[in-house]
Tab-separated table of C-alpha atoms in Angstrom:
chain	number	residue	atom	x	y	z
M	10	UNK	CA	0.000	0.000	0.000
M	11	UNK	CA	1.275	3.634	-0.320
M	12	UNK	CA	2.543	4.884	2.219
M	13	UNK	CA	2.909	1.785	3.950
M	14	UNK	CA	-0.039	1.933	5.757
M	15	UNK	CA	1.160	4.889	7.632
M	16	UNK	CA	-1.067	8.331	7.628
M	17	UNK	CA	0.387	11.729	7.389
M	18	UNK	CA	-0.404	14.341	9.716
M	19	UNK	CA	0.820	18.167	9.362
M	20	UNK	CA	0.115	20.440	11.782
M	21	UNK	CA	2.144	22.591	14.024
M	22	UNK	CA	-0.650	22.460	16.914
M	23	UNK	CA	0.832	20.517	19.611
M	24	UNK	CA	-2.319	20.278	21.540
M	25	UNK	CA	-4.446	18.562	18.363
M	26	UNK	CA	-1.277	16.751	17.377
M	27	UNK	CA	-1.018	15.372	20.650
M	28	UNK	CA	-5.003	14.113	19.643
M	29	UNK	CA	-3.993	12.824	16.368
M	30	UNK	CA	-1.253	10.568	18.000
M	31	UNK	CA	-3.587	9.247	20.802
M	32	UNK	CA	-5.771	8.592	17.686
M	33	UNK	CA	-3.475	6.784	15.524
M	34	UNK	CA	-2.253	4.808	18.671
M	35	UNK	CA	-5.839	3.106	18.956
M	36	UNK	CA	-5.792	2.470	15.959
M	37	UNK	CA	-2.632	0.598	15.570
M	38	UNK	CA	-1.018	3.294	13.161
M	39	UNK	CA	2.337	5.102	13.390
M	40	UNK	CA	2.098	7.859	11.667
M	41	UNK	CA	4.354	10.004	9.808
M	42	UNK	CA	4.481	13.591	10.979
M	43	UNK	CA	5.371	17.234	9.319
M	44	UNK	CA	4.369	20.891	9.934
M	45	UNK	CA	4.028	20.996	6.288
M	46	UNK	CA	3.484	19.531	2.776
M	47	UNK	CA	6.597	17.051	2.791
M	48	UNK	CA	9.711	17.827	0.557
M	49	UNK	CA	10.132	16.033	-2.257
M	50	UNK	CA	13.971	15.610	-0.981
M	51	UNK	CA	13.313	13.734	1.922
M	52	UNK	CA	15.657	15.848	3.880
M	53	UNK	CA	12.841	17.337	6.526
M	54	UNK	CA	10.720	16.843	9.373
M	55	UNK	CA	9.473	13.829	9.696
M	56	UNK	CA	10.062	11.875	13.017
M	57	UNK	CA	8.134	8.896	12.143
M	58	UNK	CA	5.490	9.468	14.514
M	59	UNK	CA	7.057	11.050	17.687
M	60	UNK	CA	6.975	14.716	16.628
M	61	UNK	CA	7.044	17.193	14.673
M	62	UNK	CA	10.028	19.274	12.958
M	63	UNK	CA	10.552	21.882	9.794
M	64	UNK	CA	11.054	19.914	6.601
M	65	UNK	CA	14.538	21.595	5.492
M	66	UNK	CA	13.748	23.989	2.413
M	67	UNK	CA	10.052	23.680	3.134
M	68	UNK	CA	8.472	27.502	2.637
M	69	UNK	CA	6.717	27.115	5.872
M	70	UNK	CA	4.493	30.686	4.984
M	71	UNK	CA	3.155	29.031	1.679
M	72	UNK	CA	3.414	25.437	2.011
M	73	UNK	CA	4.720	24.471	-1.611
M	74	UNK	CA	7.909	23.575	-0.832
M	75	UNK	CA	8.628	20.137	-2.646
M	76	UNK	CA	4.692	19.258	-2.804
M	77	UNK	CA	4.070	15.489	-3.957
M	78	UNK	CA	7.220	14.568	-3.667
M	79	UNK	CA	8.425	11.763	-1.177
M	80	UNK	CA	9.329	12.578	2.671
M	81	UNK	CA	11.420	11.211	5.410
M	82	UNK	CA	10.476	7.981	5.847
M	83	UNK	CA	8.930	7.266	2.113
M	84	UNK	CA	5.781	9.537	2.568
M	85	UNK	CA	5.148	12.575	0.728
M	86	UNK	CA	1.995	14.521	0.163
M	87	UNK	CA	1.018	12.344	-3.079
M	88	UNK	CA	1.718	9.183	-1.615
M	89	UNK	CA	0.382	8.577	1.873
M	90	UNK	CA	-2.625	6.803	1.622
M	91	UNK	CA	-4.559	9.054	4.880
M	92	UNK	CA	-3.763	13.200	5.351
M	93	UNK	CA	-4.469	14.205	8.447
M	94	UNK	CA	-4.615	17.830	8.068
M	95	UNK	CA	-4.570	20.687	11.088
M	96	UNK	CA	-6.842	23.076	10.620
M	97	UNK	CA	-4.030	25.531	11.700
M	98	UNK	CA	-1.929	23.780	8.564
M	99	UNK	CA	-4.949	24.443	6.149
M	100	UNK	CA	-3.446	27.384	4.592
M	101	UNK	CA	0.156	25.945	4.390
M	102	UNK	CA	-1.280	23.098	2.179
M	103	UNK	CA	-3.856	25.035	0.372
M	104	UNK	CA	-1.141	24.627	-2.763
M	105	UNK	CA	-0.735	20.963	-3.060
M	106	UNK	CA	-2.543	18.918	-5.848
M	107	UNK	CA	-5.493	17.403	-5.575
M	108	UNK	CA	-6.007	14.037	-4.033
M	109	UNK	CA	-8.274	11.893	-2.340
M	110	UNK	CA	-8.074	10.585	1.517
M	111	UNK	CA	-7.619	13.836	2.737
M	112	UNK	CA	-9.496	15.339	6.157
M	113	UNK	CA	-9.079	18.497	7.709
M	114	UNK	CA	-9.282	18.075	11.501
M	115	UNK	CA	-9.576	20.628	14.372
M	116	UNK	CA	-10.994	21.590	17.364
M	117	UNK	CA	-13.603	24.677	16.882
M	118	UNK	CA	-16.763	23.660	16.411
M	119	UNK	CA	-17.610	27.229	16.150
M	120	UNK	CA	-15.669	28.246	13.161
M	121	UNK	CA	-18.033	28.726	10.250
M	122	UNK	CA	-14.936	29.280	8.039
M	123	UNK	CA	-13.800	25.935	8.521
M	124	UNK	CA	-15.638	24.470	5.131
M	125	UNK	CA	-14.260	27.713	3.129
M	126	UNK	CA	-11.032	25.573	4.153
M	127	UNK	CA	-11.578	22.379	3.633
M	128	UNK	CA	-13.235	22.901	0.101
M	129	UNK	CA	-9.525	24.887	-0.634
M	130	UNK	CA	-7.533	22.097	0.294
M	131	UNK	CA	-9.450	19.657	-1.523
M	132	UNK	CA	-11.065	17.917	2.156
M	133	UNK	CA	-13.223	14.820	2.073
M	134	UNK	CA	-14.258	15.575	5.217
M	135	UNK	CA	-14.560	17.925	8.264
M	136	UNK	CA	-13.832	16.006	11.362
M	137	UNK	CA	-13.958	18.116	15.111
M	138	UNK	CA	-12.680	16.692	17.938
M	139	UNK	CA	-13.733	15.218	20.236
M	140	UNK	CA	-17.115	14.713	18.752
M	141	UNK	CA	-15.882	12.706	15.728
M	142	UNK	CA	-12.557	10.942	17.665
M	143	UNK	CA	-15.007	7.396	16.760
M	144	UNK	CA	-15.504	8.205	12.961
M	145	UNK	CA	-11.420	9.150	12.638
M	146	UNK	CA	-10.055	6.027	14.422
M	147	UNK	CA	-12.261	4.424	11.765
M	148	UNK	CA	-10.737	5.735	8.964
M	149	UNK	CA	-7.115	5.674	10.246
M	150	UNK	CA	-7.445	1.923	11.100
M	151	UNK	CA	-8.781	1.257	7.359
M	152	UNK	CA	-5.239	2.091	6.583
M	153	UNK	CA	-3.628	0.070	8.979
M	154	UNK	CA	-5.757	-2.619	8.267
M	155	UNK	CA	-5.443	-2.066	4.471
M	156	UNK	CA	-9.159	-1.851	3.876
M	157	UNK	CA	-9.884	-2.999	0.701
M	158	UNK	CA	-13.183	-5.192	-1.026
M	159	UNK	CA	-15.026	-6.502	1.802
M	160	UNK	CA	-16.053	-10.209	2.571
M	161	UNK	CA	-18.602	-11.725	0.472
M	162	UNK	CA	-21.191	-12.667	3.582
M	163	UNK	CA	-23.468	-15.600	3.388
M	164	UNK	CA	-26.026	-16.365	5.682
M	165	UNK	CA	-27.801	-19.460	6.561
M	166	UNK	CA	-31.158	-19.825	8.175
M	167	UNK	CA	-33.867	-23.192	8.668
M	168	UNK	CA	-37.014	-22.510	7.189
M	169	UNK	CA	-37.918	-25.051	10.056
M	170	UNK	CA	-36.432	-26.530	13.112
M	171	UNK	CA	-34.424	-29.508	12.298
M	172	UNK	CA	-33.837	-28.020	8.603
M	173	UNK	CA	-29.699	-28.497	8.309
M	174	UNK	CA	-28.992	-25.000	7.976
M	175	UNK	CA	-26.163	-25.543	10.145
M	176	UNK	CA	-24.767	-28.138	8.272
M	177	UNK	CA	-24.755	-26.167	5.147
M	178	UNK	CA	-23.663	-23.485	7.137
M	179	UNK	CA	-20.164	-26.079	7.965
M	180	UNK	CA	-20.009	-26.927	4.615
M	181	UNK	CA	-20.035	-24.077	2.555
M	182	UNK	CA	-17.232	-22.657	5.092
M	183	UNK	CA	-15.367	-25.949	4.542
M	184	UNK	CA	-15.681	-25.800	0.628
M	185	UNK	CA	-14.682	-22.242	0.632
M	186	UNK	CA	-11.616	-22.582	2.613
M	187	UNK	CA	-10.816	-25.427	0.841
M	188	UNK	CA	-10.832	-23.213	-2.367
M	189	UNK	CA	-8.239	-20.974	-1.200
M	190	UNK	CA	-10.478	-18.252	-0.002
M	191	UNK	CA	-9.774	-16.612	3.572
M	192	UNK	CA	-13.003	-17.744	5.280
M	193	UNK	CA	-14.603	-16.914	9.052
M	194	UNK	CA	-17.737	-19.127	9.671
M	195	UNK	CA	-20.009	-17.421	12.316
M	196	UNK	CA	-21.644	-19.143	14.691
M	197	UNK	CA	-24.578	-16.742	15.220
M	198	UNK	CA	-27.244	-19.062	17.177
M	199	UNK	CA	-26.636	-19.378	20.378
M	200	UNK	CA	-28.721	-22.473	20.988
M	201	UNK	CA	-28.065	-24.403	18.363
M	202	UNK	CA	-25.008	-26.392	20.252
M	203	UNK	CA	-21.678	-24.340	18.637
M	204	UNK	CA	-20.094	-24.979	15.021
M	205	UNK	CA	-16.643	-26.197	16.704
M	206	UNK	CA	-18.336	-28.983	18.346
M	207	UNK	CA	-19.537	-29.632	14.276
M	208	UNK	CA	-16.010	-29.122	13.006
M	209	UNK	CA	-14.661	-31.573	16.100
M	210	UNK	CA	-12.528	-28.446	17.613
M	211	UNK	CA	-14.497	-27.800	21.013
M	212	UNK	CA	-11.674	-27.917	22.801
M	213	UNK	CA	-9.454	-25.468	20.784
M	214	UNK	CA	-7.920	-22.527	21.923
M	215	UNK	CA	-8.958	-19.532	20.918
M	216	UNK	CA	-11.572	-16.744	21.675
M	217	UNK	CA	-15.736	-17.314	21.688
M	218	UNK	CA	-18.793	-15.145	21.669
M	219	UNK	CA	-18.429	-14.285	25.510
M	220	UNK	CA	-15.440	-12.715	25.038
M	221	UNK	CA	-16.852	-10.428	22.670
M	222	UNK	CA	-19.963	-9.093	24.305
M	223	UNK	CA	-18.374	-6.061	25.790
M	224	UNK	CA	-17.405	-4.854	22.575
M	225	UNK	CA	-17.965	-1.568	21.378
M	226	UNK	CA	-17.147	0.523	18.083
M	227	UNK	CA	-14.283	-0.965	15.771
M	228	UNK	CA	-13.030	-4.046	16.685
M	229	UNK	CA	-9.897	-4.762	14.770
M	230	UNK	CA	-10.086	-6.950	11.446
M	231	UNK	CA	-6.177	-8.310	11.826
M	232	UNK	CA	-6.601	-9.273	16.013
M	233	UNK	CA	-9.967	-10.567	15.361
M	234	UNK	CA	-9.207	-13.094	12.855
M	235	UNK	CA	-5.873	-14.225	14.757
M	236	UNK	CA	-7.710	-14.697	18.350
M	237	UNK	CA	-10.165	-17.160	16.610
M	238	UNK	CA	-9.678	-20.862	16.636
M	239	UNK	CA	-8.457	-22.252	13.466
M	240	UNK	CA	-10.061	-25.445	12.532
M	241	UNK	CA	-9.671	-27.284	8.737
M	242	UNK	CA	-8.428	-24.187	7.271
M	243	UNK	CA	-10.931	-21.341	8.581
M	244	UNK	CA	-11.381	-19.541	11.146
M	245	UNK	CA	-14.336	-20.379	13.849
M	246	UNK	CA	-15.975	-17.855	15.905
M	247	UNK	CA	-18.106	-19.569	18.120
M	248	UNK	CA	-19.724	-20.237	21.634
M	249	UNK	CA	-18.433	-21.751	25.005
M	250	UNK	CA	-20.132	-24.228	27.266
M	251	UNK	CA	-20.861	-21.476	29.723
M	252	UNK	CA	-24.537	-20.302	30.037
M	253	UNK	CA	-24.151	-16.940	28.313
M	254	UNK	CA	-26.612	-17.078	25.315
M	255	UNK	CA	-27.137	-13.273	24.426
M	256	UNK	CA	-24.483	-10.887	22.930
M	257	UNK	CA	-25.588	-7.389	22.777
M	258	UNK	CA	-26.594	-5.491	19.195
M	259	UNK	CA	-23.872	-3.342	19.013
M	260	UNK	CA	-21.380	-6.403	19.823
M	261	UNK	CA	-22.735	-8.584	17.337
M	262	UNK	CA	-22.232	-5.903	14.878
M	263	UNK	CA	-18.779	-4.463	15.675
M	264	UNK	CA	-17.627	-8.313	15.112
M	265	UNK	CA	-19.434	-9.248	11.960
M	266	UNK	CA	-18.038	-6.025	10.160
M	267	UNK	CA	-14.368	-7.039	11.726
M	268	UNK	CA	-14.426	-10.338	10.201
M	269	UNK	CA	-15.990	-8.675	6.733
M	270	UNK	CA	-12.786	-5.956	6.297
M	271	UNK	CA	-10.214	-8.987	5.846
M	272	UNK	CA	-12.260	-9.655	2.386
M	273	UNK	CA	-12.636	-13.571	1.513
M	274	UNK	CA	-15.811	-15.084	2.586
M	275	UNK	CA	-17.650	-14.777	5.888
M	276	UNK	CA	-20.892	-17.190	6.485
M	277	UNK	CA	-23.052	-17.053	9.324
M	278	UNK	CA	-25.462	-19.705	10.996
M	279	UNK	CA	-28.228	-18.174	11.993
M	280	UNK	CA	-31.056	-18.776	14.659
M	281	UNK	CA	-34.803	-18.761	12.944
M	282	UNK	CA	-35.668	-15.406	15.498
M	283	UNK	CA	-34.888	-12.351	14.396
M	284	UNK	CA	-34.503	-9.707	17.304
M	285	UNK	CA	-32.122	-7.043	17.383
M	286	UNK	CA	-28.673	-8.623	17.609
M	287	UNK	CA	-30.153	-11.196	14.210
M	288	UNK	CA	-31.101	-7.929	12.930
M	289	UNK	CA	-27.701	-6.199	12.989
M	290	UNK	CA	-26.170	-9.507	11.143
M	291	UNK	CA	-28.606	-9.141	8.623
M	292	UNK	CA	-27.874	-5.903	7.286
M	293	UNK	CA	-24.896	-6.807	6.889
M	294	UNK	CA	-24.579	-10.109	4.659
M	295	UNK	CA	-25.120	-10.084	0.890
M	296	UNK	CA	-27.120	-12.755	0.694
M	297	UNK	CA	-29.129	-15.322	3.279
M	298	UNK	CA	-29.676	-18.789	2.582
M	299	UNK	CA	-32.848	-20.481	4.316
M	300	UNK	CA	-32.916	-24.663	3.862
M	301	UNK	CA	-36.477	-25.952	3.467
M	302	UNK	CA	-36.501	-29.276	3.716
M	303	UNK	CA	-39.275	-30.891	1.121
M	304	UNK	CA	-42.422	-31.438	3.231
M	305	UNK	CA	-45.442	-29.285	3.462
M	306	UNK	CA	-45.209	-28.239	7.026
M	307	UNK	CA	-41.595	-27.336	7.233
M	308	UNK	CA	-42.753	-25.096	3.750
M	309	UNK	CA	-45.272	-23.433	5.863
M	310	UNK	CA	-43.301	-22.878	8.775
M	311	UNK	CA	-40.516	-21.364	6.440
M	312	UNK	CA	-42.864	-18.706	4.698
M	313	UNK	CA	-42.978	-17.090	8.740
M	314	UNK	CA	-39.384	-17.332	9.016
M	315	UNK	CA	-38.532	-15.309	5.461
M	316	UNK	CA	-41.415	-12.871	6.314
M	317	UNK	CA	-38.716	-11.588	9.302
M	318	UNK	CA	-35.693	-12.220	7.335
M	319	UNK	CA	-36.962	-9.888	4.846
M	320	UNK	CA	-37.836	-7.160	6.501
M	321	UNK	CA	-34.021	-6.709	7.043
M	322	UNK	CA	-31.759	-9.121	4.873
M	323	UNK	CA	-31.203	-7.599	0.793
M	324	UNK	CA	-31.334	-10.825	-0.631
M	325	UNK	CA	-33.176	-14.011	0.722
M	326	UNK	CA	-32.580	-17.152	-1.678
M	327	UNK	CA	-34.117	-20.987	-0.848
M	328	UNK	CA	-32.651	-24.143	-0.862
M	329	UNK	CA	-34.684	-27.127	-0.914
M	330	UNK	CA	-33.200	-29.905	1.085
M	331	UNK	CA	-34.198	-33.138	0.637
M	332	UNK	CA	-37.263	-34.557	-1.937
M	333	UNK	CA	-40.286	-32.779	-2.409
M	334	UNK	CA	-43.648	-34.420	-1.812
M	335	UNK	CA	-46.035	-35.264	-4.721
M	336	UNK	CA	-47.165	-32.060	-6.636
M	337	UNK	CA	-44.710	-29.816	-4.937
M	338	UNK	CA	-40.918	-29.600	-6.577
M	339	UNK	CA	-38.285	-27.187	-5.680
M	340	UNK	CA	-38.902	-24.590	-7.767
M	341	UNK	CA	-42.828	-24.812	-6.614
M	342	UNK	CA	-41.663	-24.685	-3.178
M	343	UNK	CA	-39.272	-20.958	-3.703
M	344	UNK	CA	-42.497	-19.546	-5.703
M	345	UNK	CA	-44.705	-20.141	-2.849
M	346	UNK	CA	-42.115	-18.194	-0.385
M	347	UNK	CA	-41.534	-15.304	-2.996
M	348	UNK	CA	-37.976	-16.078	-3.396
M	349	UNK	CA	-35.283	-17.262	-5.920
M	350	UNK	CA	-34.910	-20.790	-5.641
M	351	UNK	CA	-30.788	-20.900	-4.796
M	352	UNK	CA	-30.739	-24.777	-5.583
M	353	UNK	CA	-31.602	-28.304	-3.991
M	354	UNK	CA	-29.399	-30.262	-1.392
M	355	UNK	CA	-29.800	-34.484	-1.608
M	356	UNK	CA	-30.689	-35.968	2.098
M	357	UNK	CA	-27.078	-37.490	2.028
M	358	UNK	CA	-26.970	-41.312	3.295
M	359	UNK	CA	-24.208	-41.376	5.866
M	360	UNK	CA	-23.643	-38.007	6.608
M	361	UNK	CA	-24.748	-38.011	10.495
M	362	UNK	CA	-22.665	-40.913	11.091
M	363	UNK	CA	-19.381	-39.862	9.514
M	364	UNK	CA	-19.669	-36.038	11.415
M	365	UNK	CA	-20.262	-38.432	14.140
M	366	UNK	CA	-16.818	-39.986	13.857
M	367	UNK	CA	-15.441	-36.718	13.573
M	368	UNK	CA	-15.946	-35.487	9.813
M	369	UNK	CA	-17.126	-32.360	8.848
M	370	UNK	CA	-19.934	-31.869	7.133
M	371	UNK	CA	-18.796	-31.049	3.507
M	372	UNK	CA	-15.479	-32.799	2.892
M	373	UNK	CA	-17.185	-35.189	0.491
M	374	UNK	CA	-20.453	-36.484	-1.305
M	375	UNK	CA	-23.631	-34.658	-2.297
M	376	UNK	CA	-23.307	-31.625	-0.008
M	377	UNK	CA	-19.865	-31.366	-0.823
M	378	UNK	CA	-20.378	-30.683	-4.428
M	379	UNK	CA	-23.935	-28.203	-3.771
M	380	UNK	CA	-21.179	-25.943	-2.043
M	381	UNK	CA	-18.523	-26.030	-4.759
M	382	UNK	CA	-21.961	-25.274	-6.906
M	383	UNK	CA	-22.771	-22.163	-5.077
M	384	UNK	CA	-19.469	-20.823	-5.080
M	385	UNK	CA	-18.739	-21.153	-8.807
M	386	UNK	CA	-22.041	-19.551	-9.735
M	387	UNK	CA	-21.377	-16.528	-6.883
M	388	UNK	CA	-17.497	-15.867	-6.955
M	389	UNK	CA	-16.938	-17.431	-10.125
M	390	UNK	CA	-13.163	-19.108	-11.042
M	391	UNK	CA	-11.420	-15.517	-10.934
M	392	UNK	CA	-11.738	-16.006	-7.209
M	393	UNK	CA	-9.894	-19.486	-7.161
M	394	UNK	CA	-12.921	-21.484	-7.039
M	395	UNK	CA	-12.604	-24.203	-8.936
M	396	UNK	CA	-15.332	-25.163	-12.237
């Protein structure tokens, strides 16, 4: 990335630089530093995050001196991929070309002058502290973080109890990690007995739910991904065998966005109530999955399960699981709940029994190949899935 992942800040405030710093520090950045645009001769003064110095030629009234070239440390003015400007520093850069991922940040949140500025300097945004510290740490971890095409997210619901949407949930995490994609499965129903127990990794190490449900604002992409359990290639976020079975809304969605900034695939299992937490995940996948198996009651249960889903989730596709009853085929069954039919899963003989012994569900047979299915026809081969 340009810059190296490191923002540039130039102001000669030391009160709103010491801000910045605190800023960048929660966010896991180290920022490079300058009272001005940087010079393109790398002789100035950058200190790499600890301070601030005169860049050595720098016209410190104007602010042109060397713009877009490179500073101490490999950042310059063009190339730093965040500019943190001072808005006592707005008229020192107010010559440097246009570029995008620049914010003008200050303190006054009285100053009706300060948009005047920011259009002059070419500003994305207007950020005041302390009222937008939240919305900057966001942006500055981006960087860090190297924000770039988020996850595709997949979730999986039961029209019906007993439907297998867990299962498929397993599987289509198994087949994607398999496929060379950086995949998180979600375990997002507490009751429905934990997806490590499915993958045979209960006993793991590595963070669950609980640990989570204090979270608040950005939780970070990189740390969450590495506290999680690893288990057949993918990472498992799961629950314990403790009796917590309720993580709070803005938890639940703090996490879920976390594991969708690392890009690759995220899918979620998901409980057939929606409340608030549900709710959260839901406006936040791409696409949800609900399994139907092929009998008239579980159809009728499932049209009261999508009328929820709906009212929050973009997309809502079926999958018919199992054989349909006389007069009623898959494609009969997705018309009656209003929704695309996403394709139809075989009851596979055998499949309790070898997850039983310790198999997850998806390393072979029927299911096995649904998944590779879905994932051709949704991230295509570009994306390493095999045809």
């Amino acid at each position: 990335m340009p810059g190296g992942g490191r923002p540039l800040i130039i102001t000669e405030d030391p009160l709103l630089l010491d801000d910045l710093l605190r800023l960048c520090a929660a966010a896991g950045a180290e920022p490079h530093v300058h009272h001005a645009v940087p010079e393109q001769s790398g002789a100035g003064g950058d200190r790499g995050g600890g301070g601030f110095g005169r860049g050595s030629g720098a016209d410190c009234s104007s602010g042109v001196g060397g713009v877009g070239g490179v500073g101490v440390g490999g950042v310059g003015w063009e190339s730093a991929p965040l500019v943190l400007v001072g808005d006592d520093a707005a008229r020192r850069v107010g010559g440097a070309p246009r570029r995008d991922g620049v914010l003008l940040v200050g303190r006054d949140l009285d100053d009706p002058r300060v948009w005047q500025r920011a259009v002059e300097i070419g500003a994305e945004e207007v950020l005041r502290l302390p009222d937008a510290e939240s919305r900057l740490v966001d942006r500055i971890a981006d960087v860090v973080e190297g924000a770039g095409r988020p996850a595709l997210a997949v979730g999986v619901i039961g029209g019906s109890g007993g439907a297998g949407a867990s299962t498929l949930a397993c599987a289509l995490a198994l087949r994607a990690a398999r496929a060379g994609q950086r995949t998180i499965l979600i375990d997002g129903d507490p009751l429905g007995g934990g997806m490590d127990v499915l993958l045979g990794g209960e006993s793991a190490e590595g963070l669950r739910w609980p640990d989570f449900a204090a979270s608040r604002g950005r939780v970070g992409a990189g740390a969450l991904e590495e506290s999680l359990p690893e288990l057949h290639a993918l990472r498992v976020l799961s629950w314990d065998r403790g009796d917590r079975v309720v993580v709070p809304p803005a938890a639940m969605r703090s996490v879920v966005a976390a594991a969708r900034r690392r890009g690759g695939v995220v899918v979620v299992d998901l409980p057939r109530r929606v409340d608030e937490a549900v709710a959260e995940v839901l406006a936040q996948l791409d696409l949800v999955l609900m399994v139907v198996p092929g009998e008239l009651r579980s159809v009728a249960a499932a049209g009261r399960v999508a009328a929820g889903v709906r009212m929050v989730a973009r997309d809502v596709r079926v999958v018919v699981r199992g054989r349909c009853p006389d007069g009623l085929d898959a494609e009969a069954v997705a018309r009656l709940l209003g929704a695309p039919l996403a394709g139809e899963v075989p009851v596979e003989v055998g499949l309790p029994g070898r997850v039983a012994e310790g198999e997850p569900p998806g390393t072979r047979g029927t299911l096995a190949r649904f998944c590779d299915g879905f994932w051709q026809r949704v991230l295509g081969p570009a994306q390493g899935v095999p045809a």
